[in-house]
GROMACS .gro file of C-alpha atoms in nm:
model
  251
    1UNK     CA    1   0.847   1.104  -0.102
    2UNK     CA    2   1.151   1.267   0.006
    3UNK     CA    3   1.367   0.933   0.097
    4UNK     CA    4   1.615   0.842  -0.180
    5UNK     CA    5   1.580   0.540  -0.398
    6UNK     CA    6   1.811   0.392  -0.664
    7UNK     CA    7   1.646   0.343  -0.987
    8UNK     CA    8   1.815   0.135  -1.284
    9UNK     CA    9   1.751   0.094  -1.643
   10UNK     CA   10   1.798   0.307  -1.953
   11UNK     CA   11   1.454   0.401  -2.047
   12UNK     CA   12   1.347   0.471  -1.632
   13UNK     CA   13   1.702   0.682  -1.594
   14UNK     CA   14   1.680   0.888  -1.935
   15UNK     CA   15   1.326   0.976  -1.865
   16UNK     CA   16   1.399   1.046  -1.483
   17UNK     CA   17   1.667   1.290  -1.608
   18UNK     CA   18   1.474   1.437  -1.926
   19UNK     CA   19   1.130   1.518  -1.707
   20UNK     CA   20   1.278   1.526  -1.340
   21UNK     CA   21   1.647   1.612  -1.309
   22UNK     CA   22   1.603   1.864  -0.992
   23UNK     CA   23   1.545   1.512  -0.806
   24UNK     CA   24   1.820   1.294  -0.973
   25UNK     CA   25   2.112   1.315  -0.717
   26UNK     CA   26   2.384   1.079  -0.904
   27UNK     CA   27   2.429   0.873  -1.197
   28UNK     CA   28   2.653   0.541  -1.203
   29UNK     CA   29   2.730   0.413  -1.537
   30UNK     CA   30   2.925   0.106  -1.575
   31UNK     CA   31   3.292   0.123  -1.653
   32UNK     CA   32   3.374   0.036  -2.010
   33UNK     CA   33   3.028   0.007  -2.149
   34UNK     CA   34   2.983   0.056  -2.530
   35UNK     CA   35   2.577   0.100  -2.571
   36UNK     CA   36   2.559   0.477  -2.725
   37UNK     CA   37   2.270   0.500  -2.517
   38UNK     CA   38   2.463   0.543  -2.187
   39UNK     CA   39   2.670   0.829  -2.357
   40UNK     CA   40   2.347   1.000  -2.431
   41UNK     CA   41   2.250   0.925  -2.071
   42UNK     CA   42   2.637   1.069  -1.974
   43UNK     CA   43   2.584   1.395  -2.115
   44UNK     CA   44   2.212   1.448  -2.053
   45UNK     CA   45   2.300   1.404  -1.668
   46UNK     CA   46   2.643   1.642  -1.768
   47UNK     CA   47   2.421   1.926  -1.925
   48UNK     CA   48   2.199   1.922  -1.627
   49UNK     CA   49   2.465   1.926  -1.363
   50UNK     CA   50   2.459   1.586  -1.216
   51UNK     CA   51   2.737   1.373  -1.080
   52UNK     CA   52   2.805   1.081  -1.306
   53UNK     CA   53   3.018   0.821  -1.211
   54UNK     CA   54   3.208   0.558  -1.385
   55UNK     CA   55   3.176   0.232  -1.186
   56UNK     CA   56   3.229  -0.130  -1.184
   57UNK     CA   57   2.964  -0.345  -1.293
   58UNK     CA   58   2.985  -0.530  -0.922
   59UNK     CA   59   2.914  -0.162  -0.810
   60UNK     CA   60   2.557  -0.144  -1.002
   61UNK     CA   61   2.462  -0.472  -0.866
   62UNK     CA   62   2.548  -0.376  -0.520
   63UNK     CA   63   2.328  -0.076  -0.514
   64UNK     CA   64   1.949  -0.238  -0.687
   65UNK     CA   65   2.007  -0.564  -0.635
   66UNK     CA   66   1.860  -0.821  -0.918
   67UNK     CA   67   1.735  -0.539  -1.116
   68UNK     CA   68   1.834  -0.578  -1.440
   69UNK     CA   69   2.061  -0.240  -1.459
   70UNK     CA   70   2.154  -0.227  -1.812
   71UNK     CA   71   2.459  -0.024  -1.710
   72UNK     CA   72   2.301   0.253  -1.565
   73UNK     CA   73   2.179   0.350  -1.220
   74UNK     CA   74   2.044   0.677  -1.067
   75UNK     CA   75   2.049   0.773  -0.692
   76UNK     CA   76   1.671   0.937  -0.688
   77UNK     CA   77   1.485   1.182  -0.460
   78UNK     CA   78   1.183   1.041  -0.632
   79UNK     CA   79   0.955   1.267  -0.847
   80UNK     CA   80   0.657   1.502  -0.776
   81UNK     CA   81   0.422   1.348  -0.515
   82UNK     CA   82   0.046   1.410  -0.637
   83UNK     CA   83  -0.261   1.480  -0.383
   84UNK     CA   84  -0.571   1.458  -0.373
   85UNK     CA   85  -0.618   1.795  -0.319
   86UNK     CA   86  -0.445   1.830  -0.716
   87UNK     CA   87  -0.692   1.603  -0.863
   88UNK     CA   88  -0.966   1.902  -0.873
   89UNK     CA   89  -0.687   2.119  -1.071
   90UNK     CA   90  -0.610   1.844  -1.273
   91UNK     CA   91  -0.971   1.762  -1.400
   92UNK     CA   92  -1.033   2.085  -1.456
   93UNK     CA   93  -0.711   2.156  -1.694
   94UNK     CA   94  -0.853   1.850  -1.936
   95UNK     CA   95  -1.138   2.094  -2.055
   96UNK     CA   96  -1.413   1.800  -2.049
   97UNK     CA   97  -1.185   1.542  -2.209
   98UNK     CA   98  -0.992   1.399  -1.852
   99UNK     CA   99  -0.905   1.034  -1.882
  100UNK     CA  100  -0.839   0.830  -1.534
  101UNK     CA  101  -0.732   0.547  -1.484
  102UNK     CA  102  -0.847   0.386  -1.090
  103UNK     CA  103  -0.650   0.114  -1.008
  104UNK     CA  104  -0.825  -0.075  -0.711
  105UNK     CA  105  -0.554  -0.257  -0.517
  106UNK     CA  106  -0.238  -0.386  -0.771
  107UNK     CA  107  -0.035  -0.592  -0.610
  108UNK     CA  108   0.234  -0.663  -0.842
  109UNK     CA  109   0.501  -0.342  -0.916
  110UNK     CA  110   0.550  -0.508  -1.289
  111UNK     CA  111   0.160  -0.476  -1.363
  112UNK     CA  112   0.178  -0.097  -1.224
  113UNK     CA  113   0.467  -0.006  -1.418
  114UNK     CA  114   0.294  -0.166  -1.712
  115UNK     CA  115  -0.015   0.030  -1.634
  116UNK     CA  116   0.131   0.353  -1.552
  117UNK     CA  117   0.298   0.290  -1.947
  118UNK     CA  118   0.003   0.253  -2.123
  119UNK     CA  119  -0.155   0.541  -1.873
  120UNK     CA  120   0.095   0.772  -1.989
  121UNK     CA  121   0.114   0.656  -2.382
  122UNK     CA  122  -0.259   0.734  -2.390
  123UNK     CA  123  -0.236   1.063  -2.224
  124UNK     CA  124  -0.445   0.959  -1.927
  125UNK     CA  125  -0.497   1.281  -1.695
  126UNK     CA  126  -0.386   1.083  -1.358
  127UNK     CA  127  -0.361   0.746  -1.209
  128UNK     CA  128  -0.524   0.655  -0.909
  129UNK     CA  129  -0.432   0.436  -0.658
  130UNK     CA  130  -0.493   0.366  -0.290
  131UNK     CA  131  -0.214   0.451  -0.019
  132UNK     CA  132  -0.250   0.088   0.196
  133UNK     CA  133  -0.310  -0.257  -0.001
  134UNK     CA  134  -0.141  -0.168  -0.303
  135UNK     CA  135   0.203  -0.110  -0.400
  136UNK     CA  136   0.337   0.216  -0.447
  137UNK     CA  137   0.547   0.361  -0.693
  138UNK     CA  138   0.936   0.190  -0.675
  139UNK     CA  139   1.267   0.126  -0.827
  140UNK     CA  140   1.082  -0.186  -0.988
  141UNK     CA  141   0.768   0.014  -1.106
  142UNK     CA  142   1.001   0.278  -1.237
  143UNK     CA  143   1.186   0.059  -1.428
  144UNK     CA  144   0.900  -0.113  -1.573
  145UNK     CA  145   0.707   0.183  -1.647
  146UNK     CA  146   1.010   0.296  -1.892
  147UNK     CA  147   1.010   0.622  -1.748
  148UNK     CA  148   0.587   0.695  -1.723
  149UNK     CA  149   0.588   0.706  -1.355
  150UNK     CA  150   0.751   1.034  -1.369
  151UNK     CA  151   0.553   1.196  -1.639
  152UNK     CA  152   0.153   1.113  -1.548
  153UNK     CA  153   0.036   1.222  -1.226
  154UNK     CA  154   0.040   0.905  -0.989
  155UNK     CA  155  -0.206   1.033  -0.698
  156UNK     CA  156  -0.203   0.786  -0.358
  157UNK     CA  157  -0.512   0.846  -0.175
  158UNK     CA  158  -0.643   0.693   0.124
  159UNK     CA  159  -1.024   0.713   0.097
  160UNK     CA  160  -1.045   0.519  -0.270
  161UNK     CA  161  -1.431   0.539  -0.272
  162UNK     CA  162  -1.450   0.879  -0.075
  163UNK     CA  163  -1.187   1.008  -0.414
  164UNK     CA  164  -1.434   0.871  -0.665
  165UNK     CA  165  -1.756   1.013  -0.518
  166UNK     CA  166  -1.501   1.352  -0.549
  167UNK     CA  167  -1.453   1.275  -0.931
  168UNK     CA  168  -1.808   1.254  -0.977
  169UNK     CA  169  -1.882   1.568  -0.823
  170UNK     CA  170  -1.620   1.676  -1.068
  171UNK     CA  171  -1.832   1.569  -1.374
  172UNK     CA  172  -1.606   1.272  -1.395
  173UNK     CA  173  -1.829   0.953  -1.516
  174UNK     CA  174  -1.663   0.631  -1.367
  175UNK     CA  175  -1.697   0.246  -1.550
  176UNK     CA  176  -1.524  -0.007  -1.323
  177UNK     CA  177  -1.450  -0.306  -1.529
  178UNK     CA  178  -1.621  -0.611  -1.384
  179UNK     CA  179  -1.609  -0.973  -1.594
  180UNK     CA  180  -1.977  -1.034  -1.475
  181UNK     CA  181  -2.111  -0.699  -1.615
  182UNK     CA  182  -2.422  -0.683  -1.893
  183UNK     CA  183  -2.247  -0.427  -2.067
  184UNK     CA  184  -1.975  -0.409  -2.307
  185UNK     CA  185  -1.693  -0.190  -2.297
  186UNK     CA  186  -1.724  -0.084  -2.674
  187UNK     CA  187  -2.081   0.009  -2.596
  188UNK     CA  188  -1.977   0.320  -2.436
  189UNK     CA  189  -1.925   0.715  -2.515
  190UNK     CA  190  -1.581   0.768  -2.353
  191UNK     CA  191  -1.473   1.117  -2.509
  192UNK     CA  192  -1.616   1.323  -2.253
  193UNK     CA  193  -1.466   1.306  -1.819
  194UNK     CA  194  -1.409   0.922  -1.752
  195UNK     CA  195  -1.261   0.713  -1.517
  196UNK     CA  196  -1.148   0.355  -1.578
  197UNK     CA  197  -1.111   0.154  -1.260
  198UNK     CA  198  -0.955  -0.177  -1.257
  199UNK     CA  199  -0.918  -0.431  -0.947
  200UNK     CA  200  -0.611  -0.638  -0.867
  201UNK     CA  201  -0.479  -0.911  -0.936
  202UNK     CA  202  -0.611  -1.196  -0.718
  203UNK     CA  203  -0.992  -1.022  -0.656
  204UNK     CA  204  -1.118  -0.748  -0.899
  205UNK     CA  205  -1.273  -0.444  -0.797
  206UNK     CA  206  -1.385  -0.459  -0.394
  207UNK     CA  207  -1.735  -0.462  -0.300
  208UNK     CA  208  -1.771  -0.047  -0.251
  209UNK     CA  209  -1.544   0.048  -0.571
  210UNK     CA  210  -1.803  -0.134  -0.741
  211UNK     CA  211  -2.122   0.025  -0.571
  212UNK     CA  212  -1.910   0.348  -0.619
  213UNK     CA  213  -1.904   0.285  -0.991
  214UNK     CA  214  -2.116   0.457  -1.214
  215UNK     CA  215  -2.156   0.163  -1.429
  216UNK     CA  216  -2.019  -0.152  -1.509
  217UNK     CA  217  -1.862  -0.287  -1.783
  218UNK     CA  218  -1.658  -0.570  -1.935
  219UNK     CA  219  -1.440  -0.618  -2.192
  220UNK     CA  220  -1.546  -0.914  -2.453
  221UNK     CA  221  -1.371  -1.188  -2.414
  222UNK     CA  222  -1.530  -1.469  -2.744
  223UNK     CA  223  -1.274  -1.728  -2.608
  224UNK     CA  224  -1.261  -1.637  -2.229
  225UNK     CA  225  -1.461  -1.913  -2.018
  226UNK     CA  226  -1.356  -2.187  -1.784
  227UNK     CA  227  -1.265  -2.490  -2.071
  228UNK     CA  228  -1.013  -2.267  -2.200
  229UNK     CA  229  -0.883  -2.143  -1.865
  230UNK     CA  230  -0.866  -1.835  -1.924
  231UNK     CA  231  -1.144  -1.620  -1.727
  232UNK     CA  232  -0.973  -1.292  -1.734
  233UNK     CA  233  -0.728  -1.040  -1.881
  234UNK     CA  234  -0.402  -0.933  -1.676
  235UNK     CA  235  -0.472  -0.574  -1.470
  236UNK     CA  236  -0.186  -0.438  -1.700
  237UNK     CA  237  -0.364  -0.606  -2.066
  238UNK     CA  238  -0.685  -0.444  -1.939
  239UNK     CA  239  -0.584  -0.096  -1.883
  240UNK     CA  240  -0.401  -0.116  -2.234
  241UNK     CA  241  -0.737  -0.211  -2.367
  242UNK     CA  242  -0.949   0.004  -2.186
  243UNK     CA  243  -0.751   0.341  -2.234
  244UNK     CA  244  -0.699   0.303  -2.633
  245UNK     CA  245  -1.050   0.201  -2.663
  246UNK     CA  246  -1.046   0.576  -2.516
  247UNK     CA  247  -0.810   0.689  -2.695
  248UNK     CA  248  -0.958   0.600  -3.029
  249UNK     CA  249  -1.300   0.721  -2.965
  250UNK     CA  250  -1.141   1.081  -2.905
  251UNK     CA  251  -0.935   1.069  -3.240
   0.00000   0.00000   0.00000
């Protein structure tokens, strides 16, 4: 990416500035505010040579909207941009142990900042997700992610089956989770090359992500059905579940 965006939050800011300052232009911190945490924010910016800027709260509004600043914006030249051409690289560098997560057409930029959280609190190796019918990484999935958009590789591609038939050829072994599936998620060996892939919101996986799969799976659900209304887990829930599962199997 190399337009600018404004990002706002403490957490997204702090982390942009901690893993990405080259990129963070400008800081705006409002006027008067007494949270601690913008002074850290102050000097972390100071120390790595970037404008800050004492402004009116109006000011912080102006620039991101209905965001929910919590005093603090950043102008942003956005962070590393991941190809597919990396993913190879990046496979490779996790020694047998690479943990993907494939997200199959999110919708919502809350659920991908919520993914791209867990994604990075589990240590995932990259996050996939396709360049058209999705969204993208934004102010809102920034702020949501709490920073994790700038620290796991986010790769766009625009082939989403064509990029998994690549991680197999990789070694990778890919479960997409499906709520129909025989087979239960905690049925599985998941310390060696995996992929996760999880659909959106309104449809699940699409037709060839799921003949693309190696396998599929579900997660148990004992109270999930119809009576109860509630069929499914949230994209976000599911890739918390999916990548500790993971995550726990590996120690």
């Amino acid at each position: 990416m190399s337009q600018k965006q404004w990002i706002a939050g403490i957490n997204a800011v702090s982390a942009s500035i901690e893993h990405d300052a080259a990129n963070v232009r400008e800081v705006l911190i409002e006027a008067g505010a007494k949270n601690p945490r913008l002074t850290e924010i102050e000097t972390a910016a100071r120390r790595a040579d970037i404008d800050v800027r004492r402004v009116a709260s109006q000011a912080l509004e102006g620039v991101v909207g209905n965001l929910r600043h919590q005093g603090v914006v950043a102008r942003y030249a956005a962070a590393k941009t991941w190809s597919e051409n990396e993913l190879e690289g990046l496979i490779e560098a996790a020694d047998g142990r690479a943990l993907v997560l494939i997200l199959d057409g999110v919708q919502d930029p809350h659920n991908l900042g919520a993914c791209l959280r867990s994604a990075a609190a589990a240590g995932a190796t990259a996050v996939i997700i396709p360049k058209d019918k999705a969204v993208q990484v934004n102010a809102t999935v920034r702020k949501t992610s709490a920073g994790a958009a700038d620290s796991v590789p986010v790769i766009p591609v625009t082939n989403l089956a064509r990029a998994l038939r690549d991680l197999q050829k990789l070694g990778v072994w890919i479960y997409g989770l499906a709520g129909e599936a025989e087979t239960s998620l905690y049925a599985l060996d998941l310390r060696g090359n995996v992929a996760l892939a999880l659909g959106g919101e309104a449809d699940g996986l699409r037709r060839l992500t799921r003949e693309t799969c190696d396998q599929l799976v579900k997660i148990p659900m004992p109270g999930g059905d119809a009576a109860t209304g509630v069929e499914s887990l949230n994209v976000s829930v599911a890739a918390g579940v999916t990548l500790f599962e993971a995550v726990r199997q590996r120690g």
